CSV table of C-alpha atoms and ligand atoms in Angstrom, one decimal:
chain,number,residue,atom,x,y,z
A,1052,MET,CA,-5.6,46.6,59.4
A,1053,ASN,CA,-6.6,44.2,61.7
A,1054,ARG,CA,-3.5,42.9,63.3
A,1055,MET,CA,-5.7,39.7,64.1
A,1056,ALA,CA,-6.8,39.2,60.3
A,1057,LYS,CA,-5.3,36.3,57.9
A,1058,THR,CA,-3.1,37.1,55.3
A,1059,ALA,CA,-2.8,35.8,51.5
A,1060,LEU,CA,0.0,36.6,49.2
A,1061,VAL,CA,-2.2,36.1,44.9
A,1062,THR,CA,0.2,35.7,42.2
A,1063,GLY,CA,-1.7,36.8,38.3
A,1064,ILE,CA,-3.6,39.5,40.7
A,1065,LEU,CA,-4.4,41.3,37.2
A,1066,GLY,CA,-5.3,38.3,36.1
A,1067,GLN,CA,-9.4,37.0,35.5
A,1068,ASP,CA,-9.1,34.7,38.6
A,1069,GLY,CA,-6.9,37.2,41.4
A,1070,PRO,CA,-9.1,40.0,41.2
A,1071,TYR,CA,-12.8,37.5,42.3
A,1072,LEU,CA,-10.3,35.9,44.3
A,1073,ALA,CA,-9.3,39.4,46.1
A,1074,LYS,CA,-12.9,40.3,46.5
A,1075,LEU,CA,-13.7,36.8,48.1
A,1076,LEU,CA,-10.2,36.9,50.5
A,1077,ILE,CA,-11.3,40.6,51.7
A,1078,GLU,CA,-14.8,39.3,52.4
A,1079,LYS,CA,-14.0,36.9,54.7
A,1080,GLY,CA,-11.5,39.5,56.0
A,1081,TYR,CA,-8.3,39.0,54.6
A,1082,LYS,CA,-5.7,41.1,53.7
A,1083,VAL,CA,-4.0,41.1,50.3
A,1084,PHE,CA,-1.1,41.1,48.9
A,1085,GLY,CA,-1.4,41.3,45.0
A,1086,MET,CA,2.5,40.4,43.8
A,1087,ILE,CA,2.6,42.1,40.0
A,1088,ARG,CA,5.2,42.4,37.5
A,1089,ARG,CA,7.3,45.6,36.5
A,1090,TYR,CA,5.3,47.0,33.9
A,1091,SER,CA,5.5,50.4,32.1
A,1092,ASN,CA,1.8,50.7,32.0
A,1093,PRO,CA,0.2,48.6,34.8
A,1094,ASN,CA,-3.4,47.1,33.9
A,1095,TYR,CA,-6.0,47.4,36.9
A,1096,ASP,CA,-9.5,47.2,34.6
A,1097,ASN,CA,-10.1,43.5,36.1
A,1098,LEU,CA,-9.7,44.9,39.6
A,1099,ASP,CA,-11.4,48.2,39.3
A,1100,TYR,CA,-14.5,45.8,37.9
A,1101,LEU,CA,-14.9,44.1,40.8
A,1102,GLY,CA,-14.4,46.9,42.7
A,1103,VAL,CA,-11.0,45.9,45.1
A,1104,THR,CA,-7.8,47.6,43.2
A,1105,LYS,CA,-7.7,49.9,46.3
A,1106,LYS,CA,-7.8,47.1,48.7
A,1107,VAL,CA,-5.3,45.4,47.3
A,1108,ASP,CA,-1.5,46.0,48.6
A,1109,PHE,CA,0.8,45.3,45.1
A,1110,VAL,CA,4.2,43.9,45.3
A,1111,GLU,CA,6.3,43.4,42.7
A,1112,GLY,CA,7.7,40.2,41.9
A,1113,ASP,CA,8.1,38.2,38.6
A,1114,MET,CA,7.9,34.1,38.5
A,1115,THR,CA,11.0,34.1,36.4
A,1116,ASP,CA,13.0,35.7,38.8
A,1117,GLU,CA,14.0,33.3,42.1
A,1118,SER,CA,14.8,36.6,43.9
A,1119,SER,CA,12.6,38.5,44.1
A,1120,LEU,CA,9.8,35.0,44.6
A,1121,ILE,CA,11.8,35.1,48.1
A,1122,ASN,CA,12.1,38.6,49.2
A,1123,THR,CA,8.1,38.7,48.8
A,1124,VAL,CA,7.6,35.5,51.1
A,1125,ARG,CA,10.4,36.0,53.7
A,1126,THR,CA,8.7,40.1,54.2
A,1127,LEU,CA,5.8,38.7,54.1
A,1128,ARG,CA,5.5,35.8,55.2
A,1129,PRO,CA,1.7,35.1,54.3
A,1130,ASP,CA,-0.7,32.3,56.2
A,1131,GLU,CA,-1.7,31.6,51.9
A,1132,VAL,CA,-0.8,32.1,48.9
A,1133,TYR,CA,-2.6,31.1,45.9
A,1134,ASN,CA,-0.3,30.6,42.8
A,1135,LEU,CA,-2.0,31.9,40.0
A,1136,ALA,CA,0.7,33.6,37.3
A,1137,ALA,CA,0.9,31.4,34.3
A,1138,GLN,CA,1.2,32.2,30.9
A,1139,SER,CA,-2.1,31.0,30.4
A,1140,PHE,CA,-2.7,30.9,26.9
A,1141,VAL,CA,-2.4,27.6,25.0
A,1142,GLY,CA,-2.7,28.6,21.9
A,1143,ASP,CA,0.4,30.1,22.5
A,1144,SER,CA,2.3,28.1,24.6
A,1145,TRP,CA,3.7,26.3,21.3
A,1146,GLN,CA,5.1,29.4,19.8
A,1147,MET,CA,6.5,30.2,23.9
A,1148,ALA,CA,7.2,27.3,24.8
A,1149,LYS,CA,10.1,28.0,27.3
A,1150,LEU,CA,8.8,31.3,28.5
A,1151,THR,CA,5.4,28.8,29.2
A,1152,THR,CA,8.1,26.6,31.2
A,1153,GLU,CA,9.8,29.4,32.8
A,1154,VAL,CA,6.4,30.9,34.1
A,1155,ASN,CA,4.1,28.1,35.1
A,1156,ALA,CA,6.9,25.3,35.9
A,1157,LEU,CA,10.2,26.7,37.2
A,1158,GLY,CA,8.5,29.7,38.6
A,1159,VAL,CA,6.4,27.4,40.7
A,1160,LEU,CA,9.1,25.6,41.6
A,1161,TYR,CA,11.0,29.0,42.4
A,1162,LEU,CA,7.9,29.7,44.6
A,1163,LEU,CA,7.9,27.0,47.0
A,1164,ASN,CA,11.5,26.4,47.6
A,1165,ALA,CA,10.7,30.3,49.1
A,1166,ILE,CA,7.8,28.6,51.7
A,1167,LYS,CA,10.0,26.0,52.0
A,1168,PHE,CA,13.1,28.1,53.2
A,1169,PHE,CA,11.8,31.6,54.5
A,1170,SER,CA,7.9,30.3,55.6
A,1171,PRO,CA,7.1,26.7,56.4
A,1172,THR,CA,4.1,27.6,58.2
A,1173,THR,CA,2.2,28.8,55.2
A,1174,LYS,CA,-0.3,27.0,52.5
A,1175,PHE,CA,0.2,27.1,49.5
A,1176,TYR,CA,-2.5,27.2,46.3
A,1177,GLN,CA,-1.9,25.6,42.7
A,1178,ALA,CA,-3.4,26.6,39.8
A,1179,SER,CA,-3.3,23.6,38.0
A,1180,THR,CA,-5.5,22.8,34.6
A,1181,SER,CA,-7.5,20.0,33.3
A,1182,GLU,CA,-5.7,20.6,30.3
A,1183,MET,CA,-2.9,18.7,31.9
A,1184,PHE,CA,-5.5,15.7,30.9
A,1185,GLY,CA,-5.2,16.2,27.9
A,1186,LEU,CA,-6.0,12.7,25.3
A,1187,GLY,CA,-6.2,11.1,29.1
A,1188,ASN,CA,-10.1,9.8,29.6
A,1189,THR,CA,-11.5,8.0,31.9
A,1190,ASN,CA,-15.1,6.9,30.2
A,1191,GLY,CA,-15.9,9.9,29.5
A,1192,TYR,CA,-14.8,12.2,31.7
A,1193,GLN,CA,-11.8,13.2,33.8
A,1194,ASP,CA,-11.3,13.4,38.0
A,1195,GLU,CA,-8.5,13.0,40.1
A,1196,ASN,CA,-7.6,9.3,39.3
A,1197,THR,CA,-7.2,9.7,34.6
A,1198,THR,CA,-4.0,9.3,33.7
A,1199,PHE,CA,-2.3,12.6,32.3
A,1200,HIS,CA,-2.0,12.9,29.1
A,1201,PRO,CA,-1.2,16.8,28.1
A,1202,ARG,CA,-1.2,18.0,24.3
A,1203,SER,CA,0.7,21.1,24.8
A,1204,PRO,CA,3.6,23.7,26.5
A,1205,TYR,CA,1.5,24.6,28.2
A,1206,GLY,CA,0.1,21.3,29.6
A,1207,ILE,CA,3.1,19.7,30.4
A,1208,ALA,CA,5.1,22.8,32.1
A,1209,LYS,CA,1.6,22.6,34.1
A,1210,VAL,CA,2.1,18.4,34.4
A,1211,TYR,CA,5.8,19.6,36.3
A,1212,ALA,CA,4.4,22.2,38.4
A,1213,TYR,CA,1.5,19.6,39.6
A,1214,TRP,CA,4.1,17.0,40.6
A,1215,MET,CA,6.5,19.6,42.4
A,1216,THR,CA,3.4,20.4,44.9
A,1217,VAL,CA,2.5,17.1,45.1
A,1218,ASN,CA,6.4,16.3,45.8
A,1219,PHE,CA,6.9,19.4,48.5
A,1220,ARG,CA,3.5,18.0,50.7
A,1221,GLU,CA,5.3,14.4,50.4
A,1222,SER,CA,9.0,15.8,50.8
A,1223,TYR,CA,9.0,18.4,53.2
A,1224,SER,CA,5.6,17.9,54.9
A,1225,LEU,CA,4.5,21.5,53.4
A,1226,PHE,CA,0.0,22.1,53.2
A,1227,THR,CA,0.4,22.3,49.5
A,1228,CYS,CA,-2.5,21.3,47.2
A,1229,ASN,CA,-4.0,21.0,43.4
A,1230,GLY,CA,-7.1,22.5,42.3
A,1231,ILE,CA,-7.2,20.9,39.1
A,1232,LEU,CA,-9.5,23.4,37.7
A,1233,PHE,CA,-11.7,23.1,34.5
A,1234,ASN,CA,-12.7,26.0,32.2
A,1235,HIS,CA,-13.6,28.9,33.9
A,1236,GLU,CA,-15.0,32.4,32.4
A,1237,SER,CA,-16.4,35.9,33.1
A,1238,PRO,CA,-16.8,38.7,31.8
A,1239,ILE,CA,-13.4,40.1,32.6
A,1240,ARG,CA,-12.0,36.8,31.1
A,1241,GLY,CA,-8.9,37.4,28.3
A,1242,ILE,CA,-10.0,37.8,25.2
A,1243,GLN,CA,-7.5,35.5,23.4
A,1244,PHE,CA,-10.4,32.6,25.2
A,1245,VAL,CA,-12.4,31.3,23.1
A,1246,THR,CA,-15.8,32.5,25.4
A,1247,ARG,CA,-14.5,36.3,25.3
A,1248,LYS,CA,-13.9,35.9,21.9
A,1249,ILE,CA,-17.1,35.1,21.0
A,1250,THR,CA,-19.0,37.3,23.1
A,1251,ASP,CA,-16.7,40.3,22.3
A,1252,GLY,CA,-17.7,40.0,18.8
A,1253,VAL,CA,-21.1,39.2,19.2
A,1254,ALA,CA,-21.3,42.4,20.1
A,1255,ARG,CA,-18.7,44.3,18.1
A,1256,ILE,CA,-21.3,42.2,15.4
A,1257,LYS,CA,-24.5,43.8,17.4
A,1258,TYR,CA,-23.1,47.4,16.9
A,1259,GLY,CA,-22.1,47.1,13.4
A,1260,LEU,CA,-18.1,47.8,15.1
A,1261,SER,CA,-17.7,44.2,12.7
A,1262,LYS,CA,-19.0,41.9,10.0
A,1263,LYS,CA,-17.4,38.6,10.5
A,1264,LEU,CA,-15.7,36.2,13.9
A,1265,SER,CA,-13.0,33.9,12.6
A,1266,LEU,CA,-12.8,30.8,14.5
A,1267,GLY,CA,-11.3,27.8,15.0
A,1268,ASN,CA,-12.0,24.2,16.0
A,1269,LEU,CA,-16.1,24.4,16.8
A,1270,ASP,CA,-15.7,20.9,17.7
A,1271,ALA,CA,-13.8,21.5,21.0
A,1272,LYS,CA,-16.0,20.3,23.5
A,1273,ARG,CA,-14.9,22.1,27.6
A,1274,ASP,CA,-16.8,22.0,30.8
A,1275,TRP,CA,-17.5,25.6,31.1
A,1276,GLY,CA,-17.6,27.2,34.5
A,1277,PHE,CA,-17.7,31.0,36.0
A,1278,ALA,CA,-14.9,32.0,38.0
A,1279,GLY,CA,-16.7,33.8,40.3
A,1280,ASP,CA,-17.7,30.2,41.9
A,1281,TYR,CA,-14.5,28.4,41.6
A,1282,VAL,CA,-12.4,30.7,43.6
A,1283,GLU,CA,-14.5,29.9,46.3
A,1284,ALA,CA,-13.3,25.8,46.0
A,1285,MET,CA,-10.0,27.7,45.8
A,1286,TYR,CA,-10.6,29.0,49.6
A,1287,ARG,CA,-12.2,25.6,50.8
A,1288,MET,CA,-9.5,23.5,49.6
A,1289,MET,CA,-6.8,25.9,51.4
A,1290,GLN,CA,-8.8,25.3,55.2
A,1291,GLN,CA,-8.7,21.9,55.1
A,1292,LYS,CA,-6.9,20.1,58.2
A,1293,LYS,CA,-4.9,18.4,55.7
A,1294,PRO,CA,-3.7,18.8,51.9
A,1295,ASP,CA,-4.7,16.9,49.5
A,1296,ASP,CA,-6.0,18.0,45.8
A,1297,PHE,CA,-9.1,18.4,43.9
A,1298,VAL,CA,-10.4,18.5,40.9
A,1299,VAL,CA,-13.2,21.1,40.0
A,1300,GLY,CA,-15.5,21.1,37.5
A,1301,THR,CA,-19.1,21.5,36.7
A,1302,GLY,CA,-19.7,17.9,35.5
A,1303,GLU,CA,-20.8,18.8,32.0
A,1304,ASN,CA,-20.0,19.7,28.7
A,1305,HIS,CA,-20.7,21.9,25.4
A,1306,SER,CA,-18.7,22.2,22.4
A,1307,VAL,CA,-17.6,25.5,21.0
A,1308,ARG,CA,-20.4,25.6,18.7
A,1309,GLU,CA,-22.7,25.7,21.1
A,1310,PHE,CA,-21.3,28.6,22.6
A,1311,VAL,CA,-21.4,30.2,19.4
A,1312,GLU,CA,-25.0,29.4,19.2
A,1313,LEU,CA,-26.3,30.2,22.1
A,1314,ALA,CA,-24.3,33.4,22.1
A,1315,PHE,CA,-25.8,35.1,19.2
A,1316,HIS,CA,-29.1,34.1,20.3
A,1317,TYR,CA,-29.4,36.6,23.7
A,1318,ALA,CA,-27.9,39.4,21.8
A,1319,GLY,CA,-30.6,38.8,19.0
A,1320,ILE,CA,-28.9,38.3,16.3
A,1321,SER,CA,-30.3,34.9,14.5
A,1322,ASN,CA,-28.6,33.4,11.7
A,1323,TRP,CA,-24.9,33.1,13.6
A,1324,GLU,CA,-23.8,31.1,10.6
A,1325,LYS,CA,-24.0,34.1,8.1
A,1326,TYR,CA,-21.2,35.7,10.8
A,1327,VAL,CA,-18.4,32.7,11.5
A,1328,VAL,CA,-15.7,31.8,10.0
A,1329,THR,CA,-13.2,29.5,10.5
A,1330,ASP,CA,-9.5,30.6,10.3
A,1331,PRO,CA,-6.8,27.5,10.4
A,1332,ARG,CA,-4.7,30.1,12.3
A,1333,PHE,CA,-7.0,29.1,15.0
A,1334,LYS,CA,-6.7,25.8,15.3
A,1335,ARG,CA,-4.1,24.0,17.6
A,1336,PRO,CA,-1.1,21.5,16.2
A,1337,ALA,CA,-2.7,19.4,18.9
A,1338,GLU,CA,-6.2,19.3,19.9
A,1339,VAL,CA,-7.4,18.8,23.6
A,1340,TYR,CA,-11.0,17.5,21.9
A,1341,GLU,CA,-13.5,17.0,24.9
A,1342,LEU,CA,-12.5,17.8,28.6
A,1343,LYS,CA,-15.3,16.8,31.5
A,1344,SER,CA,-15.0,16.9,34.6
A,1345,ARG,CA,-16.4,14.5,37.1
A,1346,PRO,CA,-16.6,16.6,40.3
A,1347,THR,CA,-17.5,13.8,43.3
A,1348,LYS,CA,-14.5,14.9,45.2
A,1349,VAL,CA,-15.0,18.5,45.6
A,1350,HIS,CA,-19.1,17.8,46.1
A,1351,LYS,CA,-18.4,15.6,49.1
A,1352,VAL,CA,-15.6,16.9,51.2
A,1353,LEU,CA,-15.8,20.6,50.2
A,1354,GLU,CA,-19.4,20.8,49.7
A,1355,TRP,CA,-18.9,22.9,46.7
A,1356,LYS,CA,-21.1,23.4,43.6
A,1357,PRO,CA,-21.5,25.9,41.0
A,1358,LYS,CA,-24.4,28.5,40.9
A,1359,VAL,CA,-24.0,29.4,37.6
A,1360,SER,CA,-24.5,27.0,34.6
A,1361,PHE,CA,-23.8,27.4,31.3
A,1362,LYS,CA,-26.9,29.5,29.9
A,1363,LYS,CA,-26.0,31.9,32.5
A,1364,LEU,CA,-22.6,32.4,32.0
A,1365,VAL,CA,-23.1,32.8,28.5
A,1366,LYS,CA,-25.9,35.5,29.5
A,1367,MET,CA,-23.8,37.3,31.3
A,1368,MET,CA,-20.4,37.6,29.5
A,1369,VAL,CA,-22.7,38.4,26.1
A,1370,ASP,CA,-24.6,41.0,28.4
A,1371,ALA,CA,-21.2,42.5,29.9
A,1372,ASP,CA,-19.4,42.7,26.0
A,1373,LEU,CA,-23.0,44.2,25.2
A,1374,LYS,CA,-22.9,46.9,27.3
A,1375,ARG,CA,-18.5,47.8,27.2
A,1376,PHE,CA,-19.9,49.0,23.4
A,1377,GLU,CA,-23.2,50.5,24.5
A,1378,TYR,CA,-21.7,52.8,26.2
A,1379,ALA,CA,-18.7,52.9,23.6
B,87,LIG,P1,-4.8,35.6,33.1
B,87,LIG,O1,-6.2,35.8,32.9
B,87,LIG,O2,-4.2,35.2,32.0
B,87,LIG,O3,-3.7,35.5,34.9
B,87,LIG,C1,-2.2,35.2,35.0
B,87,LIG,C2,-1.5,36.2,35.3
B,87,LIG,O4,-0.3,35.5,35.6
B,87,LIG,C3,-1.3,37.8,34.7
B,87,LIG,O5,-2.4,38.7,35.4
B,87,LIG,C4,0.4,37.3,34.2
B,87,LIG,O6,0.3,39.0,34.2
B,87,LIG,C5,0.2,36.8,35.5
B,87,LIG,N1,1.8,36.2,34.9
B,87,LIG,C6,1.8,36.0,34.0
B,87,LIG,N2,3.4,35.7,33.8
B,87,LIG,C7,3.9,36.3,35.2
B,87,LIG,C8,5.5,36.3,35.5
B,87,LIG,N3,6.8,35.9,35.1
B,87,LIG,N4,5.2,37.0,36.5
B,87,LIG,C9,4.4,37.1,37.5
B,87,LIG,N5,2.8,37.0,36.7
B,87,LIG,C10,3.3,36.7,35.5
B,87,LIG,O7,-5.3,33.9,33.6
B,87,LIG,P2,-6.6,33.3,34.7
B,87,LIG,O8,-7.7,32.5,33.6
B,87,LIG,O9,-6.9,34.3,36.3
B,87,LIG,O10,-5.9,32.1,35.4
B,87,LIG,C11,-5.0,31.9,37.0
B,87,LIG,C12,-4.6,30.5,36.5
B,87,LIG,O11,-5.2,29.7,36.6
B,87,LIG,C13,-3.4,30.4,35.6
B,87,LIG,O12,-2.4,29.6,36.4
B,87,LIG,C14,-3.7,29.7,34.8
B,87,LIG,O13,-3.0,28.9,34.2
B,87,LIG,C15,-5.0,28.4,35.7
B,87,LIG,N6,-5.7,27.6,35.0
B,87,LIG,C16,-7.0,28.8,34.5
B,87,LIG,C17,-7.8,28.2,33.9
B,87,LIG,C18,-9.6,28.5,33.5
B,87,LIG,O14,-10.2,28.4,33.0
B,87,LIG,N7,-9.1,30.3,34.0
B,87,LIG,C19,-8.0,26.6,34.6
B,87,LIG,C20,-7.0,26.3,35.3
B,87,LIG,C21,-6.1,26.5,35.9
B,87,LIG,P3,-0.1,40.2,33.4
B,87,LIG,O15,-1.7,40.5,33.9
B,87,LIG,O16,1.2,41.1,32.9
B,87,LIG,O17,-0.2,39.7,32.7
B,88,LIG,O1,-9.8,27.3,23.8
B,88,LIG,C1,-10.9,25.6,21.1
B,88,LIG,C2,-9.3,25.7,21.2
B,88,LIG,O2,-8.3,29.7,24.5
B,88,LIG,C3,-11.1,26.6,24.5
B,88,LIG,C4,-6.6,28.6,29.3
B,88,LIG,O3,-7.7,29.3,30.9
B,88,LIG,O4,-8.1,26.7,30.2
B,88,LIG,C5,-8.5,27.6,29.2
B,88,LIG,O5,-7.5,27.1,28.2
B,88,LIG,C6,-10.8,25.9,23.2
B,88,LIG,C7,-10.4,24.7,22.7
B,88,LIG,O6,-9.0,27.8,26.2
B,88,LIG,C8,-10.9,29.4,18.4
B,88,LIG,O7,-9.4,25.1,19.8
B,88,LIG,C9,-12.2,27.3,18.9
B,88,LIG,O8,-10.3,23.5,22.2
B,88,LIG,O9,-10.6,29.1,25.3
B,88,LIG,P1,-9.3,28.7,24.7
B,88,LIG,P2,-8.2,26.5,26.4
B,88,LIG,O10,-7.6,26.4,26.0
B,88,LIG,O11,-9.3,25.2,27.1
B,88,LIG,C10,-7.6,25.8,30.9
B,88,LIG,C11,-8.5,24.4,31.3
B,88,LIG,C12,-6.5,26.5,31.9
B,88,LIG,O12,-5.7,25.7,32.0
B,88,LIG,C13,-5.9,27.0,30.2
B,88,LIG,O13,-5.0,28.6,31.3
B,88,LIG,O14,-11.7,26.5,22.4
B,88,LIG,N1,-10.8,26.8,19.8
B,88,LIG,N2,-12.1,28.7,18.4
B,88,LIG,C14,-10.7,28.2,20.1
B,88,LIG,N3,-9.9,29.2,21.2
B,88,LIG,C15,-9.3,29.9,21.1
B,88,LIG,N4,-9.0,30.7,21.6
B,88,LIG,N5,-9.6,31.1,19.6
B,88,LIG,C16,-10.4,30.2,19.3
B,88,LIG,O15,-10.5,31.5,18.0
């Protein structure tokens, strides 16, 4: 290992964003430590997909176990911590509100305290989210000045973590920042999230493995970008002279219905209505109907813009799922 290499601790390394971020940091010469929970059978598929499993050093820790976070931070004293770990599925957060709060809210407090007491020069990135805006809406878009009105236990826990991150900056002069990221997707997106559920479903239908695709609210609109682009914004936030908070998104939105139409189109299946059924089980007790970023600050200050368009993203995900089933 290059002794002068910067070190980064990435929590949530096995999820979607973790592998994209690890790949980016490794390309930039970082030594990357990935925090994983205790598993009977850990799953490295997403890291494998990006070809970085062997380049990451793994450390064990859990966001709900304060001592494991203290030990990790005290031992590694990394230059940067990217906190991506979360119970990240909004839909499950009503059923598991306490767990969601413990991981997404209190876990962040534990990690911030570990940094404050044992490695105060470590920079900290918090994976904040557009779900914090919920119904908060300024002229049809959301930016850094928009009021939070979260609509789920997930969004509420993330608001707590957001403010704790700001507070550690203001109270203790730590380098802490929030990336308020709008939805971002990829071929390794978790299967429960609507985009991947659609592209996986479309591929199954194409290969005769399924007859139907059951979805909830087709009218919901999201600002969807590509995860591979968004990790670059995370990294740039951490290279600023002064810590700050940034909204990251594409600035446009599309409905779930539009995503479905395009996905079927790219798979060469006409008449999508024949296959899609709506099922109340996939509707939420309180929906966030529409989100759209106004990413002016991230354009200007971080000189960041997304490279992958909505259409390219849908095609990339459909192609990847078709390929998975082609060789299955
Ligand atoms: P993801 O695929 O669900 O990954 C989350 C990771 O967190 C998983 O690897 C999971 O581990 C880990 N984790 C869960 N509970 C944990 C615990 N108690 N201790 C340690 N690790 C734990 O999420 P993602 O899409 O990569 O998103 C990354 C972060 O950005 C999350 O914080 C999410 O809330 C936030 N975010 C995501 C988006 C988006 O559109 N993707 C937008 C805004 C913000 P297992 O592998 O063991 O389950
Ligand atoms: O839902 C609607 C659903 O679960 C998107 C997480 O990464 O992004 C993600 O949260 C929309 C919602 O993502 C189905 O009601 C319709 O309006 O893909 P999703 P999300 O809730 O926006 C934010 C930014 C995060 O921070 C989160 O961690 O699609 N929808 N039918 C459906 N959603 C799902 N999952 N399944 C359906 O069948």
